[in-house]
PDB file of C-alpha atoms in Angstrom:
ATOM      1  CA  MET A 130      36.126  -6.268 -15.934  1.00 86.00           C
ATOM      2  CA  LEU A 131      38.513  -5.602 -12.924  1.00 92.00           C
ATOM      3  CA  PRO A 132      41.867  -6.528 -13.748  1.00 91.00           C
ATOM      4  CA  GLN A 133      42.413 -10.499 -12.551  1.00 91.00           C
ATOM      5  CA  THR A 134      45.515  -9.202 -10.834  1.00 94.00           C
ATOM      6  CA  GLU A 135      43.191  -7.417  -8.312  1.00 94.00           C
ATOM      7  CA  ILE A 136      41.022 -10.629  -7.950  1.00 91.00           C
ATOM      8  CA  ASP A 137      43.529 -12.887  -6.972  1.00 90.00           C
ATOM      9  CA  LYS A 138      45.063 -10.430  -4.574  1.00 93.00           C
ATOM     10  CA  TYR A 139      41.928  -9.370  -2.499  1.00 94.00           C
ATOM     11  CA  GLY A 140      39.797 -11.960  -3.560  1.00 91.00           C
ATOM     12  CA  GLY A 141      36.223 -10.752  -5.691  1.00 91.00           C
ATOM     13  CA  LYS A 142      34.475  -9.060  -2.962  1.00 92.00           C
ATOM     14  CA  ALA A 143      37.287  -7.267  -1.052  1.00 95.00           C
ATOM     15  CA  ALA A 144      37.923  -6.400  -5.074  1.00 95.00           C
ATOM     16  CA  ILE A 145      34.655  -4.975  -5.747  1.00 93.00           C
ATOM     17  CA  LEU A 146      34.710  -3.154  -2.653  1.00 95.00           C
ATOM     18  CA  ASN A 147      37.790  -1.293  -2.812  1.00 96.00           C
ATOM     19  CA  HIS A 148      36.745  -0.468  -6.576  1.00 95.00           C
ATOM     20  CA  ILE A 149      34.048   1.399  -5.195  1.00 95.00           C
ATOM     21  CA  ARG A 150      34.999   2.986  -2.271  1.00 95.00           C
ATOM     22  CA  ASP A 151      38.007   4.777  -4.501  1.00 95.00           C
ATOM     23  CA  ASN A 152      35.473   5.669  -7.230  1.00 95.00           C
ATOM     24  CA  THR A 153      32.202   7.090  -5.692  1.00 94.00           C
ATOM     25  CA  ASN A 154      31.382   8.566  -2.560  1.00 93.00           C
ATOM     26  CA  LEU A 155      29.347   5.743  -1.052  1.00 92.00           C
ATOM     27  CA  PRO A 156      29.277   5.428   2.418  1.00 88.00           C
ATOM     28  CA  ILE A 157      31.493   2.250   2.801  1.00 92.00           C
ATOM     29  CA  PRO A 158      31.993   1.758   7.038  1.00 94.00           C
ATOM     30  CA  SER A 159      35.811   1.025   7.679  1.00 96.00           C
ATOM     31  CA  TYR A 160      37.449  -2.243   6.687  1.00 97.00           C
ATOM     32  CA  VAL A 161      40.803  -4.407   6.243  1.00 98.00           C
ATOM     33  CA  VAL A 162      41.514  -6.903   4.022  1.00 97.00           C
ATOM     34  CA  MET A 163      43.435  -9.675   5.834  1.00 96.00           C
ATOM     35  CA  GLN A 164      44.742 -11.955   2.174  1.00 93.00           C
ATOM     36  CA  ALA A 165      45.296 -15.847   2.399  1.00 90.00           C
ATOM     37  CA  GLY A 166      48.372 -16.732   5.045  1.00 89.00           C
ATOM     38  CA  GLN A 167      48.766 -13.269   6.513  1.00 93.00           C
ATOM     39  CA  ASP A 168      48.751 -13.855  10.295  1.00 93.00           C
ATOM     40  CA  VAL A 169      45.972 -12.107  11.965  1.00 94.00           C
ATOM     41  CA  SER A 170      48.427 -10.247  14.158  1.00 94.00           C
ATOM     42  CA  SER A 171      49.020  -8.315  11.213  1.00 95.00           C
ATOM     43  CA  ILE A 172      45.622  -6.486  11.296  1.00 96.00           C
ATOM     44  CA  ASN A 173      45.330  -5.896  14.598  1.00 95.00           C
ATOM     45  CA  GLY A 174      45.910  -1.732  14.467  1.00 96.00           C
ATOM     46  CA  ASP A 175      43.111  -1.673  12.170  1.00 97.00           C
ATOM     47  CA  PHE A 176      40.726  -4.579  14.089  1.00 97.00           C
ATOM     48  CA  ASN A 177      41.628  -2.032  17.102  1.00 97.00           C
ATOM     49  CA  ALA A 178      40.751   1.259  15.535  1.00 97.00           C
ATOM     50  CA  MET A 179      37.071  -0.013  14.439  1.00 97.00           C
ATOM     51  CA  GLN A 180      34.035   0.189  15.836  1.00 96.00           C
ATOM     52  CA  LYS A 181      32.728  -2.469  17.292  1.00 96.00           C
ATOM     53  CA  PRO A 182      31.053  -5.209  16.682  1.00 96.00           C
ATOM     54  CA  VAL A 183      32.705  -6.272  13.061  1.00 97.00           C
ATOM     55  CA  ILE A 184      31.832  -8.765  10.551  1.00 96.00           C
ATOM     56  CA  VAL A 185      34.277 -10.688   8.934  1.00 97.00           C
ATOM     57  CA  ARG A 186      33.637 -12.002   5.828  1.00 95.00           C
ATOM     58  CA  SER A 187      34.896 -14.176   2.759  1.00 92.00           C
ATOM     59  CA  SER A 188      36.438 -12.953  -0.120  1.00 93.00           C
ATOM     60  CA  SER A 189      37.271 -15.065  -2.754  1.00 87.00           C
ATOM     61  CA  PRO A 190      39.207 -14.853  -5.791  1.00 85.00           C
ATOM     62  CA  TYR A 191      35.895 -17.548  -7.066  1.00 82.00           C
ATOM     63  CA  GLU A 192      33.634 -14.491  -5.503  1.00 82.00           C
ATOM     64  CA  TYR A 193      33.501 -12.305  -8.530  1.00 84.00           C
ATOM     65  CA  GLY A 194      30.383 -13.345 -10.286  1.00 75.00           C
ATOM     66  CA  ASP A 195      29.935 -16.439  -8.516  1.00 73.00           C
ATOM     67  CA  PHE A 196      29.917 -18.629  -5.293  1.00 74.00           C
ATOM     68  CA  GLU A 197      27.359 -15.988  -3.558  1.00 73.00           C
ATOM     69  CA  GLY A 198      26.386 -17.348   0.098  1.00 76.00           C
ATOM     70  CA  ILE A 199      28.426 -20.702  -0.501  1.00 83.00           C
ATOM     71  CA  PHE A 200      31.645 -19.594   1.784  1.00 86.00           C
ATOM     72  CA  GLU A 201      30.120 -18.153   5.615  1.00 87.00           C
ATOM     73  CA  SER A 202      30.374 -14.466   6.925  1.00 90.00           C
ATOM     74  CA  VAL A 203      30.612 -14.236  11.037  1.00 94.00           C
ATOM     75  CA  ARG A 204      28.793 -10.978  12.550  1.00 92.00           C
ATOM     76  CA  ASP A 205      28.916  -9.423  16.046  1.00 94.00           C
ATOM     77  CA  VAL A 206      32.362  -9.685  16.294  1.00 97.00           C
ATOM     78  CA  LYS A 207      33.222  -7.700  19.487  1.00 97.00           C
ATOM     79  CA  ASN A 208      36.924  -8.718  20.455  1.00 97.00           C
ATOM     80  CA  ARG A 209      40.243 -10.178  19.236  1.00 96.00           C
ATOM     81  CA  SER A 210      39.518 -14.074  20.632  1.00 96.00           C
ATOM     82  CA  GLU A 211      35.818 -13.524  18.889  1.00 97.00           C
ATOM     83  CA  LEU A 212      38.156 -11.981  15.589  1.00 97.00           C
ATOM     84  CA  GLU A 213      40.592 -15.307  15.696  1.00 96.00           C
ATOM     85  CA  TRP A 214      37.202 -17.698  15.804  1.00 96.00           C
ATOM     86  CA  ALA A 215      35.408 -16.108  13.075  1.00 96.00           C
ATOM     87  CA  ILE A 216      38.604 -16.195  11.099  1.00 95.00           C
ATOM     88  CA  LYS A 217      39.100 -19.633  11.353  1.00 93.00           C
ATOM     89  CA  ASP A 218      35.060 -20.156  10.832  1.00 93.00           C
ATOM     90  CA  VAL A 219      35.175 -18.164   7.603  1.00 92.00           C
ATOM     91  CA  GLN A 220      38.715 -19.611   6.495  1.00 90.00           C
ATOM     92  CA  LYS A 221      36.935 -23.327   7.445  1.00 89.00           C
ATOM     93  CA  SER A 222      34.083 -22.770   4.969  1.00 85.00           C
ATOM     94  CA  ALA A 223      36.268 -22.599   1.883  1.00 81.00           C
ATOM     95  CA  ARG A 224      36.668 -26.369   2.904  1.00 80.00           C
ATOM     96  CA  SER A 225      33.574 -27.398   3.568  1.00 82.00           C
ATOM     97  CA  GLU A 226      31.605 -29.828   1.457  1.00 84.00           C
ATOM     98  CA  ARG A 227      28.993 -27.130   0.068  1.00 84.00           C
ATOM     99  CA  ALA A 228      32.202 -25.658  -1.451  1.00 81.00           C
ATOM    100  CA  LYS A 229      33.189 -28.765  -2.846  1.00 80.00           C
ATOM    101  CA  GLN A 230      29.582 -29.884  -4.216  1.00 85.00           C
ATOM    102  CA  TYR A 231      29.313 -26.523  -5.574  1.00 80.00           C
ATOM    103  CA  ALA A 232      32.274 -26.220  -7.743  1.00 78.00           C
ATOM    104  CA  GLU A 233      32.062 -29.544  -9.083  1.00 80.00           C
ATOM    105  CA  GLN A 234      28.061 -29.259 -10.247  1.00 82.00           C
ATOM    106  CA  HIS A 235      29.884 -25.758 -12.486  1.00 76.00           C
ATOM    107  CA  GLY A 236      32.950 -28.043 -13.694  1.00 74.00           C
ATOM    108  CA  PHE A 237      35.678 -26.525 -11.650  1.00 72.00           C
ATOM    109  CA  LYS A 238      38.213 -27.245  -8.592  1.00 71.00           C
ATOM    110  CA  ILE A 239      38.402 -24.780  -5.787  1.00 72.00           C
ATOM    111  CA  GLY A 240      41.691 -23.895  -3.512  1.00 70.00           C
ATOM    112  CA  GLU A 241      41.297 -23.872   0.131  1.00 69.00           C
ATOM    113  CA  ASP A 242      43.177 -20.075   0.632  1.00 76.00           C
ATOM    114  CA  ILE A 243      40.594 -17.579   1.180  1.00 87.00           C
ATOM    115  CA  HIS A 244      40.993 -13.954   1.830  1.00 94.00           C
ATOM    116  CA  LEU A 245      39.017 -11.903   4.218  1.00 96.00           C
ATOM    117  CA  ILE A 246      37.245  -8.725   4.989  1.00 97.00           C
ATOM    118  CA  VAL A 247      37.075  -7.598   8.151  1.00 98.00           C
ATOM    119  CA  GLN A 248      34.584  -4.465   8.648  1.00 98.00           C
ATOM    120  CA  GLU A 249      32.664  -2.333  10.257  1.00 97.00           C
ATOM    121  CA  GLN A 250      29.252  -4.063  11.376  1.00 94.00           C
ATOM    122  CA  THR A 251      26.342  -1.702  10.581  1.00 87.00           C
ATOM    123  CA  PRO A 252      22.879  -2.121  11.137  1.00 79.00           C
ATOM    124  CA  SER A 253      22.463  -2.341   7.387  1.00 71.00           C
ATOM    125  CA  LEU A 254      19.860  -4.635   5.556  1.00 70.00           C
ATOM    126  CA  GLY A 255      19.984  -7.474   3.436  1.00 79.00           C
ATOM    127  CA  GLY A 256      18.765  -7.627   0.221  1.00 85.00           C
ATOM    128  CA  GLY A 257      18.702  -6.701  -3.142  1.00 88.00           C
ATOM    129  CA  MET A 258      18.842  -3.881  -6.285  1.00 92.00           C
ATOM    130  CA  LEU A 259      18.062  -5.003  -9.635  1.00 92.00           C
ATOM    131  CA  ARG A 260      17.021  -2.428 -12.456  1.00 93.00           C
ATOM    132  CA  HIS A 261      14.149  -3.215 -14.555  1.00 92.00           C
ATOM    133  CA  PRO A 262      15.214  -5.229 -17.701  1.00 90.00           C
ATOM    134  CA  ASN A 263      12.807  -4.283 -19.814  1.00 93.00           C
ATOM    135  CA  ASN A 264      11.555  -0.572 -18.324  1.00 93.00           C
ATOM    136  CA  PRO A 265      14.995   1.234 -17.497  1.00 93.00           C
ATOM    137  CA  ASP A 266      12.986   3.657 -15.315  1.00 95.00           C
ATOM    138  CA  LEU A 267      11.896   0.928 -12.881  1.00 94.00           C
ATOM    139  CA  VAL A 268      14.432  -0.335  -9.922  1.00 95.00           C
ATOM    140  CA  PHE A 269      13.344  -3.530  -7.704  1.00 92.00           C
ATOM    141  CA  ILE A 270      14.080  -3.179  -4.185  1.00 91.00           C
ATOM    142  CA  THR A 271      14.162  -6.137  -1.771  1.00 87.00           C
ATOM    143  CA  TYR A 272      15.433  -6.771   1.688  1.00 83.00           C
ATOM    144  CA  PHE A 273      14.729  -8.808   4.553  1.00 80.00           C
ATOM    145  CA  THR A 274      14.970  -7.487   8.577  1.00 75.00           C
ATOM    146  CA  GLY A 275      15.667  -9.852  10.904  1.00 71.00           C
ATOM    147  CA  ARG A 276      17.775 -12.657  12.012  1.00 68.00           C
ATOM    148  CA  GLY A 277      17.458 -16.427  12.082  1.00 64.00           C
ATOM    149  CA  LYS A 278      15.034 -18.765  10.125  1.00 64.00           C
ATOM    150  CA  TYR A 279      11.828 -18.031  11.389  1.00 70.00           C
ATOM    151  CA  GLN A 280      12.268 -14.383  12.123  1.00 75.00           C
ATOM    152  CA  GLN A 281      13.218 -12.562   8.910  1.00 73.00           C
ATOM    153  CA  HIS A 282      10.188 -10.529   7.235  1.00 76.00           C
ATOM    154  CA  TYR A 283      10.773  -9.591   3.319  1.00 78.00           C
ATOM    155  CA  HIS A 284      10.156  -5.848   2.008  1.00 81.00           C
ATOM    156  CA  THR A 285      10.219  -5.199  -1.137  1.00 84.00           C
ATOM    157  CA  PHE A 286       9.740  -1.180  -3.498  1.00 87.00           C
ATOM    158  CA  LEU A 287       9.356  -0.855  -7.164  1.00 90.00           C
ATOM    159  CA  PHE A 288      10.743   2.690  -7.609  1.00 92.00           C
ATOM    160  CA  ASP A 289       9.830   4.533 -10.520  1.00 94.00           C
ATOM    161  CA  GLU A 290      12.689   6.738 -11.455  1.00 94.00           C
ATOM    162  CA  VAL A 291      10.351   9.226 -13.525  1.00 94.00           C
ATOM    163  CA  THR A 292       8.129   9.647 -10.588  1.00 93.00           C
ATOM    164  CA  GLY A 293      10.714   9.326  -8.100  1.00 91.00           C
ATOM    165  CA  ASP A 294       8.228   7.320  -6.317  1.00 89.00           C
ATOM    166  CA  GLU A 295       6.572   3.686  -5.618  1.00 87.00           C
ATOM    167  CA  ARG A 296       5.101   1.925  -8.839  1.00 87.00           C
ATOM    168  CA  TYR A 297       2.274  -0.392  -8.016  1.00 82.00           C
ATOM    169  CA  CYS A 298       3.306  -4.029  -9.590  1.00 77.00           C
ATOM    170  CA  ARG A 299       1.192  -6.838  -8.228  1.00 75.00           C
ATOM    171  CA  GLY A 300       3.462  -8.796  -5.510  1.00 68.00           C
ATOM    172  CA  PHE A 301       5.806  -5.400  -4.858  1.00 69.00           C
ATOM    173  CA  THR A 302       4.035  -2.797  -2.166  1.00 66.00           C
ATOM    174  CA  SER A 303       6.339  -1.300   0.131  1.00 66.00           C
ATOM    175  CA  HIS A 304       5.589  -3.180   3.821  1.00 64.00           C
ATOM    176  CA  GLY A 305       7.287  -0.611   5.881  1.00 69.00           C
ATOM    177  CA  ILE A 306      10.268   0.708   3.241  1.00 79.00           C
ATOM    178  CA  GLU A 307       9.889   4.782   2.953  1.00 83.00           C
ATOM    179  CA  LYS A 308      10.016   6.582  -0.101  1.00 86.00           C
ATOM    180  CA  GLU A 309      12.727   8.551   0.793  1.00 90.00           C
ATOM    181  CA  ASP A 310      14.838   5.569   1.694  1.00 88.00           C
ATOM    182  CA  ALA A 311      13.794   4.037  -1.397  1.00 89.00           C
ATOM    183  CA  GLN A 312      15.500   7.232  -3.492  1.00 92.00           C
ATOM    184  CA  PHE A 313      18.388   7.254  -1.424  1.00 92.00           C
ATOM    185  CA  LEU A 314      19.089   3.398  -2.043  1.00 91.00           C
ATOM    186  CA  VAL A 315      18.569   3.931  -5.718  1.00 94.00           C
ATOM    187  CA  GLU A 316      21.123   7.403  -5.804  1.00 94.00           C
ATOM    188  CA  GLN A 317      23.494   4.620  -4.209  1.00 93.00           C
ATOM    189  CA  TYR A 318      22.764   1.766  -6.726  1.00 93.00           C
ATOM    190  CA  LYS A 319      23.038   4.676  -9.387  1.00 93.00           C
ATOM    191  CA  LYS A 320      26.941   5.310  -8.404  1.00 93.00           C
ATOM    192  CA  ILE A 321      27.244   1.269  -8.477  1.00 91.00           C
ATOM    193  CA  GLU A 322      25.539   1.096 -11.887  1.00 90.00           C
ATOM    194  CA  ALA A 323      28.105   3.746 -13.376  1.00 91.00           C
ATOM    195  CA  LEU A 324      31.194   1.879 -12.845  1.00 91.00           C
ATOM    196  CA  GLU A 325      30.962  -0.367 -15.700  1.00 85.00           C
ATOM    197  CA  GLN A 326      34.340  -1.714 -15.208  1.00 88.00           C
ATOM    198  CA  ILE A 327      32.770  -3.813 -12.522  1.00 86.00           C
ATOM    199  CA  ALA A 328      31.358  -5.958 -15.005  1.00 74.00           C
ATOM    200  CA  SER A 329      30.716  -5.492 -18.372  1.00 67.00           C
ATOM    201  CA  ASP A 330      26.933  -5.959 -18.365  1.00 61.00           C
TER     202      ASP A 330
END
């Protein structure tokens, strides 16, 4: 596990992101962490130096193995006024009814302070990867393209590290992901997997 002092100081997402940046050669887009209570003017230099647009993401201490998808992220931020609006929007999500209800359902209270990640936004994909629990040679890859409730298209791939290719499995067909892309993703996944300090499991 990462030190609690790092999680408290930067929030769960940023603590993990810092650890990956410092311990791998993954191609991570430039970012800055704005700590709770920090004035937006303190990150002006970092923001001005970034390629636009940027994304503003939450990084709460509660987002270390929990709270995924509860707080907001704001994409396509291009200038200072949009940055200020995005910061307020993400901060507001820490006080939302959804966040309070989620915390109550899991038996704890949350504070309203939230750290933020301001990061160069790339044309990246949303999705996830998971090594098969019973066959360590297989890695599930799933991602979606498009935005909006009716515009998202989901893609899946079951990668076999022994053959270096797709493994047939009912419900898992590539639907647009290329073998070379799957190989690249699995290589990046393995770098993160090797960082055992992030989580014991």
